[in-house]
Coordinates of C-alpha atoms in Angstrom, one line a residue:
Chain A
X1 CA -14.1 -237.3 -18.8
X2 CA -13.7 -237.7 -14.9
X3 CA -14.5 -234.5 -12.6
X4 CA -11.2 -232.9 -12.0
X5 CA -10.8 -234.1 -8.3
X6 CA -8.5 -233.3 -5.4
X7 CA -7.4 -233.8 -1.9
X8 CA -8.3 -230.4 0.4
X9 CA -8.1 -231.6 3.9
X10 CA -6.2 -234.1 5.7
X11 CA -6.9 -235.0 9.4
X12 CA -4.7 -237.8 11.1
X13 CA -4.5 -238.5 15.1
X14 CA -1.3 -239.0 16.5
X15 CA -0.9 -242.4 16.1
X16 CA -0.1 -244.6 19.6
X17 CA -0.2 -247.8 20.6
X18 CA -3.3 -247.6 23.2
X19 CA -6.3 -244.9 22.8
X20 CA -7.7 -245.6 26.3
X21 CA -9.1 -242.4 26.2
X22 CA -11.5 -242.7 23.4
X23 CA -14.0 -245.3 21.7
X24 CA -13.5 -246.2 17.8
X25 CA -16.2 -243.6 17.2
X26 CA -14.3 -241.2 18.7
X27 CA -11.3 -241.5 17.1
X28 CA -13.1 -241.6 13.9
X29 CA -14.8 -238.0 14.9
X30 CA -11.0 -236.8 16.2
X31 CA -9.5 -237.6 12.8
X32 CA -13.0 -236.0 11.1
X33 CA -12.8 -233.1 13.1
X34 CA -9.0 -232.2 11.9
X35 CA -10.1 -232.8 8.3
X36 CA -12.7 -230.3 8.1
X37 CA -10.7 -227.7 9.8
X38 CA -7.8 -228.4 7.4
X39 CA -10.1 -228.0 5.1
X40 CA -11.9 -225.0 6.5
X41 CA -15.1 -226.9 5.8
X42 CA -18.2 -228.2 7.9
X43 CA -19.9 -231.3 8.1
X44 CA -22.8 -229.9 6.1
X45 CA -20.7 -229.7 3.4
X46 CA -19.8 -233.2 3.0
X47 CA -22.1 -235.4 0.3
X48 CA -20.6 -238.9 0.6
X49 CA -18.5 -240.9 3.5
X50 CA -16.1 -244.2 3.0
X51 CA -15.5 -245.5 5.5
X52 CA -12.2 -248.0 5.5
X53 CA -12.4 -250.7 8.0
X54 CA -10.0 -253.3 7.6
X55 CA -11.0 -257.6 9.2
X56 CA -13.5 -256.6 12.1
X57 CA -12.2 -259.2 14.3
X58 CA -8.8 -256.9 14.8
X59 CA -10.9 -254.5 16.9
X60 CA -13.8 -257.1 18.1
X61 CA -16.9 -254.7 16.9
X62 CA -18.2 -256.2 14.5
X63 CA -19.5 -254.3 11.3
X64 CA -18.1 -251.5 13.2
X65 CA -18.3 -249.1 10.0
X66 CA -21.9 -248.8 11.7
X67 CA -20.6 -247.5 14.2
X68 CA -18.3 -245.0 13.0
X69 CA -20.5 -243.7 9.9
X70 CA -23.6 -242.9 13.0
X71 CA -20.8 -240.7 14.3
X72 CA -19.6 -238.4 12.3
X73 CA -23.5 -237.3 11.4
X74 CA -26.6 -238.8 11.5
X75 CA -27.5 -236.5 8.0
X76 CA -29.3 -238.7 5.0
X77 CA -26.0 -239.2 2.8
X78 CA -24.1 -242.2 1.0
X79 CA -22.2 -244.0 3.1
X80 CA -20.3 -247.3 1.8
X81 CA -17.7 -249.1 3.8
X82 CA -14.1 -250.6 1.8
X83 CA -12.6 -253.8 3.2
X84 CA -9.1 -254.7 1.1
X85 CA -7.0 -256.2 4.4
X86 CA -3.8 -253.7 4.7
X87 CA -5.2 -252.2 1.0
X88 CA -8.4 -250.6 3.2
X89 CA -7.4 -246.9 3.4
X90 CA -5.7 -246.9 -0.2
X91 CA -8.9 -248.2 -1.5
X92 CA -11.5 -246.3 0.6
X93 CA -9.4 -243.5 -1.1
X94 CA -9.9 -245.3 -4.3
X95 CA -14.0 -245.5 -3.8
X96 CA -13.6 -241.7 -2.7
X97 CA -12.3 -240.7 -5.8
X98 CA -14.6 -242.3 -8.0
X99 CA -17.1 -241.1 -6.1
X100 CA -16.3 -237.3 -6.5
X101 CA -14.5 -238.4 -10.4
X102 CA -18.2 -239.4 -11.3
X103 CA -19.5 -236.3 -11.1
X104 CA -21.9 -238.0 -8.7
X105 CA -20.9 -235.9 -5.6
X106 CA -18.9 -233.0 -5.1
X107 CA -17.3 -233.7 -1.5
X108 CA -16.3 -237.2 -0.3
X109 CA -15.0 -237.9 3.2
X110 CA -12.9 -240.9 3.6
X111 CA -11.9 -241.8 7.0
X112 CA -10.1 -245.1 8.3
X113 CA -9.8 -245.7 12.1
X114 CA -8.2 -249.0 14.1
X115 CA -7.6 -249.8 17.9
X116 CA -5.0 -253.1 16.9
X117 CA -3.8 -252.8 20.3
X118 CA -6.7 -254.3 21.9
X119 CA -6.6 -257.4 20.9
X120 CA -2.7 -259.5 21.2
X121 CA -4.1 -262.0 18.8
X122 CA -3.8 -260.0 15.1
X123 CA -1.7 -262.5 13.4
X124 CA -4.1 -265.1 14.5
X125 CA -7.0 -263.1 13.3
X126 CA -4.8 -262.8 10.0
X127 CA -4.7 -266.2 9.9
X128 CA -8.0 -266.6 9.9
X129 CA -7.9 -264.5 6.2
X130 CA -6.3 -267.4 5.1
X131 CA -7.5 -270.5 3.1
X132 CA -9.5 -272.5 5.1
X133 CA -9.4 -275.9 3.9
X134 CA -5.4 -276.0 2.3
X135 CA -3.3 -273.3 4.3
X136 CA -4.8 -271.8 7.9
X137 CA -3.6 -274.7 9.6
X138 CA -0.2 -274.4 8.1
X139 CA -0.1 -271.5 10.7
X140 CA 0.6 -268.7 7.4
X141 CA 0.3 -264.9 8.8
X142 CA 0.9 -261.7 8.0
X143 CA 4.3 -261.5 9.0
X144 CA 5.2 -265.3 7.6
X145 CA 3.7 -264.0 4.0
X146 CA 6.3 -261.1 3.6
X147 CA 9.5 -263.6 5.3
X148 CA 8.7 -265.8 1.7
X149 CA 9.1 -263.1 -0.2
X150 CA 12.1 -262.0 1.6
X151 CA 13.4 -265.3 1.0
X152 CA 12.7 -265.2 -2.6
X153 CA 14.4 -261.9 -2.6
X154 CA 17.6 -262.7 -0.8
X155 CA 17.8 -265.8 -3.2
X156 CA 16.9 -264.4 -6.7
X157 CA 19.2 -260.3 -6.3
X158 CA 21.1 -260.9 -3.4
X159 CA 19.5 -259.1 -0.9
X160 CA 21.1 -258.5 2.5
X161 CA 19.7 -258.6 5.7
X162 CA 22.2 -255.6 6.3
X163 CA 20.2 -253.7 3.3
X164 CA 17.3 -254.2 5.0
X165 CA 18.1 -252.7 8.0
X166 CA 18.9 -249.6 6.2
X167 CA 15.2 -249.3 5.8
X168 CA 14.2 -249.6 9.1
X169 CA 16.7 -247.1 10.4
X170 CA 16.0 -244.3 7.8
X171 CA 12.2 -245.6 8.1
X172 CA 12.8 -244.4 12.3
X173 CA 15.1 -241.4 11.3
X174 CA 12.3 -239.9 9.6
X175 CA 9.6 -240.7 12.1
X176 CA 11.7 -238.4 14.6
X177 CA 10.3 -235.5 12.3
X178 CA 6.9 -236.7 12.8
X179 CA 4.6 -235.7 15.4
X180 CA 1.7 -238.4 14.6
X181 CA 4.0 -241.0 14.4
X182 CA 4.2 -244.1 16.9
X183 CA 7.4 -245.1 17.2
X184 CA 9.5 -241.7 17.1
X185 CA 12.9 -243.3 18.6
X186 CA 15.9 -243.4 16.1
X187 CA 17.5 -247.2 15.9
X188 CA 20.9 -247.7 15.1
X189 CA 21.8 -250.7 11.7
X190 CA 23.2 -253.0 15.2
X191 CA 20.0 -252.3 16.8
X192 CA 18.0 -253.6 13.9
X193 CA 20.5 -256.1 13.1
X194 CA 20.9 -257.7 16.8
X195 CA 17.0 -257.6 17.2
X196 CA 15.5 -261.1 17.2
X197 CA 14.0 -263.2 14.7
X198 CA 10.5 -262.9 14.2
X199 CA 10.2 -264.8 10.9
X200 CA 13.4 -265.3 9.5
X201 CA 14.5 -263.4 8.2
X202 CA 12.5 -260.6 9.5
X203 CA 14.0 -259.1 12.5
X204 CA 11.5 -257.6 15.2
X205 CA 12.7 -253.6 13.7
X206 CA 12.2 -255.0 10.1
X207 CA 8.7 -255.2 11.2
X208 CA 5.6 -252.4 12.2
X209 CA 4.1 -252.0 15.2
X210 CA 0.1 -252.5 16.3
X211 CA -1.1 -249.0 16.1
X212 CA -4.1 -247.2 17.3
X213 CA -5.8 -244.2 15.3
X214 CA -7.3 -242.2 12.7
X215 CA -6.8 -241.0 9.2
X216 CA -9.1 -238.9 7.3
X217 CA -9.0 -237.4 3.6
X218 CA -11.6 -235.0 2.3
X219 CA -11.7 -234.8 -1.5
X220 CA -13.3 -232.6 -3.6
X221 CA -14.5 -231.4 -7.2
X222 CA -12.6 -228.5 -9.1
X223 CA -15.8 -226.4 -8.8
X224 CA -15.5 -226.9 -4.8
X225 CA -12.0 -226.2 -5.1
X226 CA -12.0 -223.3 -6.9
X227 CA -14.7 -221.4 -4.7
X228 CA -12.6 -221.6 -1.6
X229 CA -9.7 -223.7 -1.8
X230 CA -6.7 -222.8 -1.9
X231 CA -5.0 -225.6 -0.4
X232 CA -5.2 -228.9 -3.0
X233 CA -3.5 -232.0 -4.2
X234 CA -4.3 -233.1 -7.0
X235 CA -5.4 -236.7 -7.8
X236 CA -3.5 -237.2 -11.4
X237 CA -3.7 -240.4 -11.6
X238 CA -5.1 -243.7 -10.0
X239 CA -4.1 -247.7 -10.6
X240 CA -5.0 -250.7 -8.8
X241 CA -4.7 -254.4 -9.3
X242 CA -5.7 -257.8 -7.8
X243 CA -4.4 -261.0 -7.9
X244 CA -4.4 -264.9 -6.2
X245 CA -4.7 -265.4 -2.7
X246 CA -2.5 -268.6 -3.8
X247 CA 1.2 -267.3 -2.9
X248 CA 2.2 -270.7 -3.9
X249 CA 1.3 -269.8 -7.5
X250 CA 3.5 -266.7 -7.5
X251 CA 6.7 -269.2 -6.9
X252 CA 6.0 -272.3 -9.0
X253 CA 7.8 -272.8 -12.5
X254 CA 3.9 -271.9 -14.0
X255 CA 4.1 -268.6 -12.3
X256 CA 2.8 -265.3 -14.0
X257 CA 4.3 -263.1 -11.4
X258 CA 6.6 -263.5 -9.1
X259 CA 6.3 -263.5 -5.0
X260 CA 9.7 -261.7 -4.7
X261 CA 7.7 -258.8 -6.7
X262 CA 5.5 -256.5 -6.8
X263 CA 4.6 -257.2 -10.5
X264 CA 0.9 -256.1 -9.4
X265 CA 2.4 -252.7 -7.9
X266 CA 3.9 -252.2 -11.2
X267 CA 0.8 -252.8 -13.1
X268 CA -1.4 -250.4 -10.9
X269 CA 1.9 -247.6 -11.0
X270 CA 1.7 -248.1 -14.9
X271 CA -2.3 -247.3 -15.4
X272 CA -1.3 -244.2 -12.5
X273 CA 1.5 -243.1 -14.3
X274 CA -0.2 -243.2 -18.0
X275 CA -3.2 -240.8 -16.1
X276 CA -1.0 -238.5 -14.6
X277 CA 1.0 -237.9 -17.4
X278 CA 4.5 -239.5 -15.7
X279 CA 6.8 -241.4 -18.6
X280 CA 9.6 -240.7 -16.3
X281 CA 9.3 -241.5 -12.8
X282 CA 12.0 -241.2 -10.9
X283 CA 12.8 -237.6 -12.7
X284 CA 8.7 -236.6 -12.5
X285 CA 8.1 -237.9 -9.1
X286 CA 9.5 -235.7 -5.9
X287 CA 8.2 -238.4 -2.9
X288 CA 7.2 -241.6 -2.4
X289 CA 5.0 -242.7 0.5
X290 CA 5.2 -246.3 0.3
X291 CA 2.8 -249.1 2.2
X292 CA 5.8 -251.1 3.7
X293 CA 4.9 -253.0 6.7
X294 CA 8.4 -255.0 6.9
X295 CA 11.5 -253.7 5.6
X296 CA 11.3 -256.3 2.6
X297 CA 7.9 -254.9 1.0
X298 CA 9.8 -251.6 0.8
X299 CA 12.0 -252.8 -1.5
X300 CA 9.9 -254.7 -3.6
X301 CA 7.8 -251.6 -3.7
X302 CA 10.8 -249.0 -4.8
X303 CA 11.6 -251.2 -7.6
X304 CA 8.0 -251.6 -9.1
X305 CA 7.4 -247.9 -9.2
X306 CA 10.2 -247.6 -11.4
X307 CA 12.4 -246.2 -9.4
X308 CA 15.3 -248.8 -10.2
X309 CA 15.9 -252.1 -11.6
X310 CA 14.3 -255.1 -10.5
X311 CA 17.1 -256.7 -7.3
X312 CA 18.8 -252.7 -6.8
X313 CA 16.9 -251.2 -4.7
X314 CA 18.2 -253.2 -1.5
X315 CA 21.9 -251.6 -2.5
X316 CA 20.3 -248.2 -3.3
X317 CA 18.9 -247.7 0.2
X318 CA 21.5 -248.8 1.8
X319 CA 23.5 -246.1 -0.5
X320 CA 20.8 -243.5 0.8
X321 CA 18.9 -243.5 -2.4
X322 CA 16.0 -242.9 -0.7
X323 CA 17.3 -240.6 2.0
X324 CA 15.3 -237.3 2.4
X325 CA 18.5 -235.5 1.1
X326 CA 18.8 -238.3 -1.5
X327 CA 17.3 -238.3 -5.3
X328 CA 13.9 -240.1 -4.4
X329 CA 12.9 -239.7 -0.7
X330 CA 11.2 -242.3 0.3
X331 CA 8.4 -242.5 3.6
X332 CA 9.4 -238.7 5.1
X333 CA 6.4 -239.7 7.5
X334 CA 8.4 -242.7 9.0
X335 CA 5.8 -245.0 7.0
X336 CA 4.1 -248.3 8.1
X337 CA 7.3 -249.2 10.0
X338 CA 6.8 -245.5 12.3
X339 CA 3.0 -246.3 12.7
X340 CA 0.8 -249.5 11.4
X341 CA -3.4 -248.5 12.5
X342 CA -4.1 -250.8 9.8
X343 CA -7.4 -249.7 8.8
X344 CA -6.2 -245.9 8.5
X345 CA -2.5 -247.4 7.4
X346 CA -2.9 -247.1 3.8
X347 CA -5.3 -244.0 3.8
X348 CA -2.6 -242.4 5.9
X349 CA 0.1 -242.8 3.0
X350 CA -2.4 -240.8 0.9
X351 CA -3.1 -238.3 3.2
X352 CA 1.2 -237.8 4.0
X353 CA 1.5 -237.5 -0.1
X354 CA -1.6 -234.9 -0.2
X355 CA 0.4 -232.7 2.3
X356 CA 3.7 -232.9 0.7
X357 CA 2.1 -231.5 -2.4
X358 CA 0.1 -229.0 -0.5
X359 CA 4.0 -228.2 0.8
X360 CA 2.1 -228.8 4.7
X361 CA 3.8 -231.4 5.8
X362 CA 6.4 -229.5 8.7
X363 CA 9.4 -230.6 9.6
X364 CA 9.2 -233.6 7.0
X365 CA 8.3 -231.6 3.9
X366 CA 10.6 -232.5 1.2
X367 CA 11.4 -228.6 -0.2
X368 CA 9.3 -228.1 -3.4
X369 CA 7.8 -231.2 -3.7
X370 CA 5.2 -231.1 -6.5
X371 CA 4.3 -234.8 -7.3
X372 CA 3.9 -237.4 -5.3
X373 CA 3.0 -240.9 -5.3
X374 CA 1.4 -243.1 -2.3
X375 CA 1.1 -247.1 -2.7
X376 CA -1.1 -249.4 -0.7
X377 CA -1.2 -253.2 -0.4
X378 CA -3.2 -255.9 1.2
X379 CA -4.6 -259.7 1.1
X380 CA -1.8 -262.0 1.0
X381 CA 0.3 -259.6 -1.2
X382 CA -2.9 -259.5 -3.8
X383 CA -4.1 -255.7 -3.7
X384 CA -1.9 -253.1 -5.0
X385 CA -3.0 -249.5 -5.3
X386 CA -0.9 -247.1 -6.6
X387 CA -2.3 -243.0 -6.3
X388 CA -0.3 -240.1 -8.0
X389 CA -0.7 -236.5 -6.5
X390 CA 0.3 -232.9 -7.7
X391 CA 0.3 -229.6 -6.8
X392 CA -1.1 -228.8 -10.0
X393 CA -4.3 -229.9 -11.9
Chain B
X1 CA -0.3 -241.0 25.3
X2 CA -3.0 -239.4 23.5
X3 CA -4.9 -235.3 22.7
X4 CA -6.4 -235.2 26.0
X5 CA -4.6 -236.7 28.4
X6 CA -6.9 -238.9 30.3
X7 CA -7.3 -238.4 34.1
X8 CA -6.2 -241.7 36.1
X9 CA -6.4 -245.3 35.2
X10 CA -7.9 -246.8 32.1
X11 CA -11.3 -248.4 32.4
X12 CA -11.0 -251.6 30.4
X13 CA -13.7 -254.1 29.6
X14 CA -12.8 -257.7 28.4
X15 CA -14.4 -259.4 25.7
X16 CA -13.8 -262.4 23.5
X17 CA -15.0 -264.1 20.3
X18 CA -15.2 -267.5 19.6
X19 CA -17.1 -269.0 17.2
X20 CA -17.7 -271.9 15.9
X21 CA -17.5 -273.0 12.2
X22 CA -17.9 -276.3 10.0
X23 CA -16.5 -275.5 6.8
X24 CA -17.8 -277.7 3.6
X25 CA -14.5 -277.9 1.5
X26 CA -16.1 -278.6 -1.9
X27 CA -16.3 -281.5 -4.3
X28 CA -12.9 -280.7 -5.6
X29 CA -10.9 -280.3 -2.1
X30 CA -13.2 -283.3 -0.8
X31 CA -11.4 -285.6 -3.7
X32 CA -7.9 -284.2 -2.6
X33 CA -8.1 -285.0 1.2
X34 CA -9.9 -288.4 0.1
X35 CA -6.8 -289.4 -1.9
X36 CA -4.8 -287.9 0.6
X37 CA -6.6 -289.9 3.2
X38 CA -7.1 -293.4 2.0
X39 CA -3.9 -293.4 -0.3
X40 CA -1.3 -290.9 1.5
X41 CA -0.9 -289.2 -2.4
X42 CA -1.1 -285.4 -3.3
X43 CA -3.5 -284.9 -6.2
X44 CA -3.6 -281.8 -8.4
X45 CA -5.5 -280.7 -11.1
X46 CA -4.6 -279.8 -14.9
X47 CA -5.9 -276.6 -16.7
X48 CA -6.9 -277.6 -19.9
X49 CA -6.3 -274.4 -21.4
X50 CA -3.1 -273.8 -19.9
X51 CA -2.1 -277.0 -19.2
X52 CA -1.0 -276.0 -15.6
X53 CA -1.1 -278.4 -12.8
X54 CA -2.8 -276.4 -9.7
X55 CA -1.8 -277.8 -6.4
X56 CA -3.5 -277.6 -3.8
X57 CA -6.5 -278.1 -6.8
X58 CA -9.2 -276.0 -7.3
X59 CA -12.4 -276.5 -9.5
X60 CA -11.5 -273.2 -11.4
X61 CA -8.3 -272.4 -13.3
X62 CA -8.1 -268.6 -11.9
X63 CA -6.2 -267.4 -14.9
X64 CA -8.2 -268.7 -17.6
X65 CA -11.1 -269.2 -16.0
X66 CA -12.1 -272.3 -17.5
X67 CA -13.0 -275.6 -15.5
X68 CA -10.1 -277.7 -14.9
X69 CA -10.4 -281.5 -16.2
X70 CA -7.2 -284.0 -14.7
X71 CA -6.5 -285.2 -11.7
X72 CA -2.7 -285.5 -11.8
X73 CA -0.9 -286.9 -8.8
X74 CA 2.3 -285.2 -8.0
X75 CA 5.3 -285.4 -5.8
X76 CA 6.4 -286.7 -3.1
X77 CA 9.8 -285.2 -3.6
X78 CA 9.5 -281.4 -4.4
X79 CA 11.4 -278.2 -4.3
X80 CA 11.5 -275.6 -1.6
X81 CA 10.4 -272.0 -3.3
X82 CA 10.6 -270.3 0.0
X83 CA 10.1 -270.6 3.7
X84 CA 10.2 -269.1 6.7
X85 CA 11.7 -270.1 10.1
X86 CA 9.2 -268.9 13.1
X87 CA 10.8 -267.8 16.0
X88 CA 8.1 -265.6 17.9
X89 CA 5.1 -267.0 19.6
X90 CA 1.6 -265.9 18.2
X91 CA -1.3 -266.2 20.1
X92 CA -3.7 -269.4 18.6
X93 CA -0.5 -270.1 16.5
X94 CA 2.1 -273.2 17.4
X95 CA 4.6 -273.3 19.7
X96 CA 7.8 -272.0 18.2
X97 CA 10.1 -272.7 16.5
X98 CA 9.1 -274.1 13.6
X99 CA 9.8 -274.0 9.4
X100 CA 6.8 -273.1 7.0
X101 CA 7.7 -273.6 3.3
X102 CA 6.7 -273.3 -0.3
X103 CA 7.2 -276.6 -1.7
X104 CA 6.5 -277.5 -5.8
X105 CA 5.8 -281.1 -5.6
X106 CA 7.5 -282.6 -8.6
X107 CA 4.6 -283.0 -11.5
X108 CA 3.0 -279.5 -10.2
X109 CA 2.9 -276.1 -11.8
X110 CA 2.6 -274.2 -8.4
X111 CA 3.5 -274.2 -4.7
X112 CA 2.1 -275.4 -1.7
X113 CA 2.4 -274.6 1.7
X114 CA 3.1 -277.1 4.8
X115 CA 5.7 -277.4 7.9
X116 CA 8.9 -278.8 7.3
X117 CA 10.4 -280.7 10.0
X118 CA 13.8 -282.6 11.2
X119 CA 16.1 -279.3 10.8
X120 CA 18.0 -277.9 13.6
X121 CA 17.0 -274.5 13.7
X122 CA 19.0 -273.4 16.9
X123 CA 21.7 -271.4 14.8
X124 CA 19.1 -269.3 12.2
X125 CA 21.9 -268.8 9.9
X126 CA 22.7 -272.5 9.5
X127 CA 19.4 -274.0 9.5
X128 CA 18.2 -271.3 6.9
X129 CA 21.2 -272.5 4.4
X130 CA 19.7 -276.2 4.9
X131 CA 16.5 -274.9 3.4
X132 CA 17.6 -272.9 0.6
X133 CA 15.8 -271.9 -2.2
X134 CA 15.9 -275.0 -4.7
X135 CA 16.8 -277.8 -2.1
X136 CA 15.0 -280.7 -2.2
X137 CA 12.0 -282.3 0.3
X138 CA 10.1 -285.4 0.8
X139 CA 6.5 -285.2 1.5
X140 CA 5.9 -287.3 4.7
X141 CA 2.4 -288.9 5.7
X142 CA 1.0 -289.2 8.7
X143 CA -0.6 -292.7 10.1
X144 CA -3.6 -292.4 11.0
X145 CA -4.4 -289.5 8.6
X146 CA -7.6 -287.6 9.3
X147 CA -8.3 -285.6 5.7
X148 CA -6.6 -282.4 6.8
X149 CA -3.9 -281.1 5.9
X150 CA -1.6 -281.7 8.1
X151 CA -1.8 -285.5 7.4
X152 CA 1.3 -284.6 5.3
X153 CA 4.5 -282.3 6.2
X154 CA 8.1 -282.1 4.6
X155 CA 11.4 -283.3 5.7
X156 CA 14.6 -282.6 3.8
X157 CA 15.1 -285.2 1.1

């Protein structure tokens, strides 16, 4: 039987495009720092780090979790360091929470920080995550990955490039109400429309920005919580699944799953869903916070969580389905789209579902949220992670 | 802008990594870029448990784990699965703009990525209809080839 376990502190940096002002190590300690005051804890109390550090070559550090761990205390504790690509922060959540489910520890930090702005070259870096020998040279990124499935999308349910804006401008919309978010400015469905091709048929507002900053999570056992909590969101339920780097064998007639998919997402929601008790999701679950770096993956994502059909949810959001005055708001925070530090990206959708159950979460609380899921992804659309969160044990 | 506002101009140092690599592909991928070499033909390989064909080919079937047996060639005419036109330029990445797709070669199980070329792609609506989903493409082979992949590419067939 796992240790009861839950989220009690939540520290995020705004997120910009350029910290000039601070090393990696300091925006690790910023992001810290907030934590433990959410949290009303200190460092002393803290029996374990993860650290989430994403390809070292996006920063230029390399093994920077060295760097990081050394500054937030040079104490004898645990420290271990999560690498899943865009996945990083969902998993680093993931390690956290076996950590502290064990029974091993009783308090877990997990922080995530990235300075992608330093370097112009990501999606060559991103390239380099690709298969050496049959596919780098074929020029594949991270942005190319998501157009196939876009494509596959389009093809197989219809979806519009019209739909898609309607993710990007509610995606923005809710960012306003965001203070840590980096791109805060509402866009217009011509803005996102008339905005130029990336990777067709990704438009450059169907797609996140290159952010800088920090996200950290402190988790901690019941018997923590109960002597001086009173702030918590519970961790009800936890999935995650891997599979090819091959995107070519999601499309082929001897395909499992399908690219236009998130088949994996649904297999991780499923194993989440069984734990935290949710037969029922779009009834049980109050917000979403969805790791959605282009507008298509949001889509794909809304479907495999059960929200809808398989090929609706394009039509739903443009209907305002996931509206925050709709039935299943989706990304209050603005989401990947509002903010992308891809280390801290998918830790951040964690920590934004944590304070919507904790009802802290300002100006974009969604009133009486009490469940909440957050969804990571990484690789070349191989890691899913799928975390449910409630106000209640 | 950030917390603490910082007090006049950034203080930037450059830096740069390059490194140098010489990857050894394996037995299995050495075989394909031999064939595709000396004989311009696309090899893949059959799972004998599930009877797929794995292109590109790899030692391992990955979804039951047992060794693949067969070399099967396959192709040159395929399908496109999906593609992508790319219109931005990426630093280390070509010049745009240019068409990456998913292509099942005929014969194979899965798809395999490559550039497609010979499509106008000044109007992105009209050149994205000419490479729908299910249309078909010729593989193409360079000459000389040099046992990369990029000794082959796809035109519309």
């Amino acid at each position: 039987m796992p240790t009861r376990t839950a989220i009690v502190g939540v520290g995020q940096t705004d997120y910009r495009f350029k910290r000039t002002d601070v090393t990696i190590q300091e925006l690790t300690q910023e992001a810290a720092a907030k934590a433990l005051a959410h949290a009303r804890m200190e460092m002393g109390e803290i029996d374990a780090f993860v650290l989430g550090v994403a390809p070292d070559a996006l920063i230029g550090i390399d093994n920077v979790d060295r760097w990081m761990g050394q500054a937030l205390g040079v104490a004898p504790r645990p420290q271990l360091r999560v690498n899943t690509g865009g996945t990083t922060g969902a998993a680093a959540a993931q390690a956290g929470y076996v950590h502290v489910a064990s029974g091993m520890v009783r308090t877990v930090m997990v922080v995530a920080a990235d300075k992608v702005s330093e370097s112009p070259d990501a999606q060559w870096v991103l390239n380099t995550a690709m298969d050496p020998v049959y596919e780098r040279s074929i020029a594949l990124n991270a942005i190319n990955m998501c157009s196939f499935q876009a494509v596959r999308q389009m093809q197989q349910y219809g979806l519009t490039e019209h739909q898609l804006a309607s993710v990007a401008v509610r995606s923005r919309q809710n960012a306003g109400a965001n203070p840590h978010a980096h791109l805060r400015r509402p866009v217009t469905l011509d803005e996102v429309l008339s905005s130029r091709y990336v990777c067709w048929p990704l438009k450059l507002l169907d797609c996140c920005p290159r952010s800088s900053g920090a996200c950290a999570v402190i988790m901690a056992a019941e018997s923590v919580v109960a002597a001086g909590h009173t702030r918590a969101a519970w961790i009800r339920g936890m999935g995650a699944t891997s599979n090819t780097i091959y995107m070519g064998d999601k499309m082929g007639p001897g395909r499992r799953t399908d690219h236009a998919d998130w088949d994996e997402l649904a297999l991780a929601a499923a194993t989440a869903y069984r734990r935290a008790g949710i037969s029922d999701p779009l009834a049980q679950i109050d917000v979403a916070e969805i790791y959605a770096p282009f507008t298509c993956t949001e889509i794909a994502a809304v479907e495999a969580l059960g929200f809808c059909d398989k090929g609706r949810g394009g039509l739903l959001s443009e209907q305002g389905m996931f509206a925050m005055d709709g039935p299943m708001p989706v990304n209050p925070s603005g989401g990947v789209l509002s903010a992308n530090p891809i280390s801290a990206t998918a830790l951040a959708r964690v920590a934004e579902a944590a304070l919507q159950v904790m009802g802290d979460a300002g100006a974009r609380q969604v009133p009486g949220a009490r469940r909440a899921v957050a969804t990571g992804i990484g690789g070349t659309l191989q890691f899913h992670t799928c975390m449910v969160l409630a106000s209640d044990m | 802008m950030s917390d603490g506002a910082p007090a006049g101009q950034p203080l930037i140092h450059p830096g740069q990594w390059n490194i140098h690599y010489d990857y050894a592909v394996g037995d299995t991928a050495r075989q394909f870029f031999t064939d595709l070499r000396d004989h311009a033909r696309i090899m893949g390989r059959r799972c004998p448990g599930c009877q797929a064909v794995l292109v590109p080919p790899r030692a391992y079937c990955e979804r039951c784990f047992v060794k693949t047996t067969d070399w099967v060639e396959v192709g040159p005419l395929g399908t496109i699965e999906a593609f992508t036109i790319v219109y931005e330029p990426f630093d280390g990445l070509p010049r745009p703009p240019y068409v990456v797709a998913y292509v099942t070669l005929d014969g194979a199980s899965t798809a395999m990525a490559n550039f497609v070329t010979g499509v106008d792609l000044s109007v992105p609506a009209a050149a994205a209809q000419r490479l729908a989903l299910g249309n078909r493409v010729e593989a193409v082979f360079a000459d000389p080839r040099e046992g990369l992949i990029t000794d082959f590419h796809f035109r519309l067939a």
